[in-house]
Short mmCIF file of C-alpha atoms in Angstrom, two decimals:
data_model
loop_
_atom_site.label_atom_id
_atom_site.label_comp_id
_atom_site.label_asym_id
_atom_site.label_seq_id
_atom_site.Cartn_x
_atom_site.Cartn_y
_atom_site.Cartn_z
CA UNK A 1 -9.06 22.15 -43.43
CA UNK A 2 -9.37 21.46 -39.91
CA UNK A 3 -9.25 24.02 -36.31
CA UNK A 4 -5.98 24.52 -35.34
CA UNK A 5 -4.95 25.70 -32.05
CA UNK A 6 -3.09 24.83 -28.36
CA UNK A 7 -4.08 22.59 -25.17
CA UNK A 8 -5.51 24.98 -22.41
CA UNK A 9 -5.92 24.32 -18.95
CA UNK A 10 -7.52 21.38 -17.83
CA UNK A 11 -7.01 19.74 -21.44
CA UNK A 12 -9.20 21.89 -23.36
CA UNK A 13 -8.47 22.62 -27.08
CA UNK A 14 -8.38 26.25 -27.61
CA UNK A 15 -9.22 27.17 -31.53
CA UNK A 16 -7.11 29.86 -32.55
CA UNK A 17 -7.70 29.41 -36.37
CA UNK A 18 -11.12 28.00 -37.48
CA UNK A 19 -11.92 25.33 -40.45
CA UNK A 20 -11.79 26.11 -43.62
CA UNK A 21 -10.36 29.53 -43.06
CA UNK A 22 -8.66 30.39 -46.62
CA UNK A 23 -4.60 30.85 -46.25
CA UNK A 24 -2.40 32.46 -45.83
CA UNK A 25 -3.86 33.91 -42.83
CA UNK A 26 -2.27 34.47 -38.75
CA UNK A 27 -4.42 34.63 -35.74
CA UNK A 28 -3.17 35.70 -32.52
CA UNK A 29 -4.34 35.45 -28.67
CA UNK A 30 -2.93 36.16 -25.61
CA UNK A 31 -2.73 33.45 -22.20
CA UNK A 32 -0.91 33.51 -19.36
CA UNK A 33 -0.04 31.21 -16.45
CA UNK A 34 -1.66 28.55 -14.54
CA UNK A 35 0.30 29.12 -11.48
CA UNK A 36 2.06 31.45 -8.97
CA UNK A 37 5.81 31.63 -10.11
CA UNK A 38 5.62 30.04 -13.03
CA UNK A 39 8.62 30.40 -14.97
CA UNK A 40 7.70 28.20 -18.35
CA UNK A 41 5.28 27.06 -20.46
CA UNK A 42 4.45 24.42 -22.70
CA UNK A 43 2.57 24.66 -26.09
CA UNK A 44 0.94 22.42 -27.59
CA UNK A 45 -0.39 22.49 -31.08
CA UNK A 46 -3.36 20.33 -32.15
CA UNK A 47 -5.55 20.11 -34.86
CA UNK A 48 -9.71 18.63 -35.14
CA UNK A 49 -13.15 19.46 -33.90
CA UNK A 50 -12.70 18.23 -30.74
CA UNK A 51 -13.34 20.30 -27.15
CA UNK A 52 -10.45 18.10 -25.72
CA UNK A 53 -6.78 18.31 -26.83
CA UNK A 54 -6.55 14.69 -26.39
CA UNK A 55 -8.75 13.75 -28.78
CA UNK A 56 -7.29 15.91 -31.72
CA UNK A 57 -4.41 15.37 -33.66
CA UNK A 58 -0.99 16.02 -32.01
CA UNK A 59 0.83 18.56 -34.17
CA UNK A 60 4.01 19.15 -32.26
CA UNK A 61 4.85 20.91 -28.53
CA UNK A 62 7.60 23.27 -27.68
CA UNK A 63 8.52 25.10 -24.07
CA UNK A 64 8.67 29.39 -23.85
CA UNK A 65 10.90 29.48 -20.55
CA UNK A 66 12.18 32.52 -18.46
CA UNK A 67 9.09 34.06 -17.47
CA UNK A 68 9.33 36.49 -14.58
CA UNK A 69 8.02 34.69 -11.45
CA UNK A 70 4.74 36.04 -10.92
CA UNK A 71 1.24 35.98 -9.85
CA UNK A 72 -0.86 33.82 -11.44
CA UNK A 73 -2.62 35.31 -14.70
CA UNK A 74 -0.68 38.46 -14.80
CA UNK A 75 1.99 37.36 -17.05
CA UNK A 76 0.97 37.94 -20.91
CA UNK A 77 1.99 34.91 -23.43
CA UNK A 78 1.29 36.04 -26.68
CA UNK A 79 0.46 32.73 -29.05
CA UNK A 80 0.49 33.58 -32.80
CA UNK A 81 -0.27 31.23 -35.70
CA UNK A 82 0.52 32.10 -39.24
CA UNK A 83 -0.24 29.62 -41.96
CA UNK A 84 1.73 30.88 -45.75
CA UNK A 85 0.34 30.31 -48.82
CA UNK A 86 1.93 26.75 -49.02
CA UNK A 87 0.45 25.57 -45.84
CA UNK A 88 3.21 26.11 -43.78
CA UNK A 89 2.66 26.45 -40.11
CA UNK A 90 4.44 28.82 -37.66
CA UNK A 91 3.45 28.72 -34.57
CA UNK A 92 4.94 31.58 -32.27
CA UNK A 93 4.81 32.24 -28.06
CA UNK A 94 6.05 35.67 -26.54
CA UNK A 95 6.29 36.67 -23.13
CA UNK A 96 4.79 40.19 -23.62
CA UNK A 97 6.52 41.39 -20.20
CA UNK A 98 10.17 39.99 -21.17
CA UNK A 99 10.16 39.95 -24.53
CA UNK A 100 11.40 36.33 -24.89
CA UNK A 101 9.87 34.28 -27.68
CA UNK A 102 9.72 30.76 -28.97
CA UNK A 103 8.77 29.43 -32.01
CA UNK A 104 7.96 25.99 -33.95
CA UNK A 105 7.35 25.02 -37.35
CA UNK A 106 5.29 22.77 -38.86
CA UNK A 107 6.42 21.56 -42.49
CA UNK A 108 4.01 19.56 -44.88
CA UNK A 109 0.56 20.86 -43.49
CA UNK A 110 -1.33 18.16 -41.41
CA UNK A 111 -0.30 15.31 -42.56
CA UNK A 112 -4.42 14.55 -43.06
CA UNK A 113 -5.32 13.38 -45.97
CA UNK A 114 -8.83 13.68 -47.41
CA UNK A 115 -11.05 10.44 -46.11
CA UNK A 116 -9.16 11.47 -42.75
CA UNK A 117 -10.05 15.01 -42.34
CA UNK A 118 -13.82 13.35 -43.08
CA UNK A 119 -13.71 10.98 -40.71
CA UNK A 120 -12.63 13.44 -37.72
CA UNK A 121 -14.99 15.96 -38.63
CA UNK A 122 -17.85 13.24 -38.10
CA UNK A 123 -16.63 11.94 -34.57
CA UNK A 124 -16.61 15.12 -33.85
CA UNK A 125 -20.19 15.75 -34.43
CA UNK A 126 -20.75 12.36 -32.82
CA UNK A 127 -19.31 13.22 -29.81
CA UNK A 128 -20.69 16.69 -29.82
CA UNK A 129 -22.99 16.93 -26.45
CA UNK A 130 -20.63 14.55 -25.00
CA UNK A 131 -17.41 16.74 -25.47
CA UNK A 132 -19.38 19.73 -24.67
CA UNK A 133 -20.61 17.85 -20.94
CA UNK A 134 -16.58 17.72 -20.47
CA UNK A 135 -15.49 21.31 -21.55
CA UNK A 136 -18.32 22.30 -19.31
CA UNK A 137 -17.16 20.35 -16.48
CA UNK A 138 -13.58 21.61 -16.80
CA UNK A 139 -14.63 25.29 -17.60
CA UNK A 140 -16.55 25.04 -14.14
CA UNK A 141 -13.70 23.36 -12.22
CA UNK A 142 -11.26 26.44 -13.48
CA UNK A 143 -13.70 28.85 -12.38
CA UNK A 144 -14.19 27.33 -9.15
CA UNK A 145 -10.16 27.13 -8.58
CA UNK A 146 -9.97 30.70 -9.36
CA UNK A 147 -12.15 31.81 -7.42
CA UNK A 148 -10.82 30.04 -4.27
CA UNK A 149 -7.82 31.68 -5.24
CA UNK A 150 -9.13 35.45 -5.56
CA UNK A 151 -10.68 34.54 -1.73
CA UNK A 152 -7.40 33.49 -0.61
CA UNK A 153 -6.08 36.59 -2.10
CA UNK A 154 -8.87 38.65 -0.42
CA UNK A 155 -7.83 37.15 2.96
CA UNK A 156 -4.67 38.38 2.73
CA UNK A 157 -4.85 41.43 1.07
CA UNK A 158 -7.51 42.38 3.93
CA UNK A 159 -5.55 40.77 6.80
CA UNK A 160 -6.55 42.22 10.37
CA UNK A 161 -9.47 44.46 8.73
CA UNK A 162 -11.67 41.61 8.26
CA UNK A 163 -13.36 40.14 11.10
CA UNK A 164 -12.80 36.47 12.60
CA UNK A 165 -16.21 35.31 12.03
CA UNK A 166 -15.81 36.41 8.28
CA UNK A 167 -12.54 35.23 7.90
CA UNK A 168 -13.76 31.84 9.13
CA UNK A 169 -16.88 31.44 7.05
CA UNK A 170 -14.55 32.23 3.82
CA UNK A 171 -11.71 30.13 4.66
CA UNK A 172 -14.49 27.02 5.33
CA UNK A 173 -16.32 27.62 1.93
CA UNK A 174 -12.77 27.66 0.06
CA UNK A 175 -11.89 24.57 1.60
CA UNK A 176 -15.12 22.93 1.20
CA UNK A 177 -15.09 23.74 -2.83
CA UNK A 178 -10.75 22.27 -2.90
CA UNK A 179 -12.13 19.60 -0.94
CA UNK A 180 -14.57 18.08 -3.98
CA UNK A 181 -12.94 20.26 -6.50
CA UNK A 182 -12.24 17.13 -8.87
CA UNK A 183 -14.67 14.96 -7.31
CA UNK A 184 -18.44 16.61 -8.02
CA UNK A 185 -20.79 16.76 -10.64
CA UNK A 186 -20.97 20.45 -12.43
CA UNK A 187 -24.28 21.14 -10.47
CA UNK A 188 -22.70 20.73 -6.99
CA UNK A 189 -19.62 22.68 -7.58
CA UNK A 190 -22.03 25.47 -8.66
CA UNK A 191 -23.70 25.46 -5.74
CA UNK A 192 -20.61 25.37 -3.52
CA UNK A 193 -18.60 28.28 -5.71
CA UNK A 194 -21.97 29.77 -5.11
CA UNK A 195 -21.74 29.36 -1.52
CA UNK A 196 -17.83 30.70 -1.33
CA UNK A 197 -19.12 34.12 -3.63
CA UNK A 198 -21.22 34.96 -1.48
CA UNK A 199 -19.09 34.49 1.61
CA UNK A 200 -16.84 36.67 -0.46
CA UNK A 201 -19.01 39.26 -0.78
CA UNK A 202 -19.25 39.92 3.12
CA UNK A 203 -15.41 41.20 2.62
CA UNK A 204 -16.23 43.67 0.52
CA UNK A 205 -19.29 44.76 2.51
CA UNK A 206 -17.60 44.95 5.75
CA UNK A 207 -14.20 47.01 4.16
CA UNK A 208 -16.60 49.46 2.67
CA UNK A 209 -19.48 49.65 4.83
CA UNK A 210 -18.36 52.95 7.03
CA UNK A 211 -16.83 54.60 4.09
CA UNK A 212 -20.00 56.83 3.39
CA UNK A 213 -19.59 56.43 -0.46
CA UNK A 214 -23.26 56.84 -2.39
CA UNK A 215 -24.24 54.25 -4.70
CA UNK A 216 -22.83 55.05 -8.71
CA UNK A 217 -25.63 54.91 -11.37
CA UNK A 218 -24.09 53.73 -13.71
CA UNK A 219 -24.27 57.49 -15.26
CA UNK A 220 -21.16 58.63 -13.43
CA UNK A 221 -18.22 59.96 -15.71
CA UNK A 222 -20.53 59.79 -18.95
CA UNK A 223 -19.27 63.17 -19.64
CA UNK A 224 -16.11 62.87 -19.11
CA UNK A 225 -13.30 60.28 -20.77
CA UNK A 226 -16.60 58.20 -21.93
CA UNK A 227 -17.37 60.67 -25.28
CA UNK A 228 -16.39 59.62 -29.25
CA UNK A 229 -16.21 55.76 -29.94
CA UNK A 230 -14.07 54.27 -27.87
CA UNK A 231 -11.68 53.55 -29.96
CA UNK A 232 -9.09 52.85 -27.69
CA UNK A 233 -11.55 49.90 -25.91
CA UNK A 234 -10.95 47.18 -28.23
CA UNK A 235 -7.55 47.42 -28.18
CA UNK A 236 -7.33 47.25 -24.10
CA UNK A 237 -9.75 43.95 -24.68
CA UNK A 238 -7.14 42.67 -26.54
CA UNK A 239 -4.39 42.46 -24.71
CA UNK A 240 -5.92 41.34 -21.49
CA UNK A 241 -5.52 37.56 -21.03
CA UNK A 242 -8.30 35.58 -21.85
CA UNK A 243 -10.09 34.85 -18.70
CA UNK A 244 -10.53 31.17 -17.58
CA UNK A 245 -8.44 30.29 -20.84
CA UNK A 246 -4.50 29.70 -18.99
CA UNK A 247 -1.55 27.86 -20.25
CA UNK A 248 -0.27 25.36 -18.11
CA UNK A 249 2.90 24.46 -17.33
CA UNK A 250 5.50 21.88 -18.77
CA UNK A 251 5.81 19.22 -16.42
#
């Protein structure tokens, strides 16, 4: 009767199976990891309305381990839920790169009964714009962390190409966002991850600035590999990991 689905990073509850979807039914989506070399990672199954984990119902937590150490957000964790006809939960992670899977079950449904499922479903609308302030906040801190990341990445990846001066501006503006990265309001993290993209950008525009390459269109390679529906695009969609949405680790 209620959302189920897993604790995301930063505490958010990610829905993987709406309410009141009629059973049996499975729902998959894939994650991956919230840090460089990050061999394991905890699931954690909740249930209610809520944006935050910690504010839904605890439904049970088990650990998919031997992931190959690797870059942040490359590995592929595939979460499946499949509820039978009896209400039966199963509640499945697979590493999509090793193979390796873990899996829990949940017996007896919920646990919920009636007046309960009631009285979560109005908090939830009573704390509605106030859950949706905090998924905000954390969806902007993520975003921010990430993208101090891809500069770091940038850095590296560009090494003796990129000028001091550059180099120096980006490296500032990184530390400037880490520096109040859990500390400011939504608007001022904006304006500092703001202030790091665009440092960013002068990267790309010094790399490629003597390369002679004209402007695309947007129209380029229309005629070729672009024809027919595209059938093969939703499937691609799907198994890329769901951006900003990353599993965290279990310690």
């Amino acid at each position: 009767p209620l959302t189920l689905g897993i604790e995301t990073l930063g505490g958010i509850a990610t829905p993987l199976i709406e309410r009141n979807t009629t059973i049996p039914t499975s729902a998959s989506q894939v994650f991956s990891t919230a840090a460089d070399n990050q061999t394991s990672v905890e699931i954690h199954v909740v249930q209610g309305e809520r944006k935050m984990a910690i504010d839904n119902k605890s439904l049970g937590r088990f650990v998919l381990d031997g992931i190959a150490p690797s870059p942040r957000g490359m590995p592929q964790i595939e979460v499946t839920f499949d509820i039978d006809a009896n209400g039966i939960l199963n509640v499945s992670a697979k590493d999509k790169g090793t193979g390796k899977e873990q899996k829990i079950v949940i017996q007896g449904g919920t646990g919920l009964n009636k007046d309960e499922v009631e009285k979560m479903v109005q908090e939830a609308e009573a704390k509605k714009e106030e859950d949706k302030k905090k998924e905000e906040m954390i969806t902007t801190r993520n975003m921010a962390d990430n993208l101090c990341y891809a500069a770091e990445k940038s850095l590296r990846d560009g090494g003796d190409k990129i000028p001091a001066e550059i180099k120096t501006e980006v490296e500032e503006k990184v530390k400037s966002v880490r520096d109040v990265l859990q500390t400011a309001t939504k608007e001022e993290l904006d304006t500092k991850t703001q202030e790091l993209s665009l440092a960013m950008q002068k990267i790309g525009e010094h790399l490629y600035k003597d390369q002679g390459v004209p402007p695309m269109d947007g129209s380029a390679g229309n005629d070729q590999g672009n024809s027919g529906d595209n059938k093969g695009e939703d499937k691609d969609k799907r198994d890329e990991p769901v951006e900003g949405e990353v599993v965290g680790d279990n310690e």
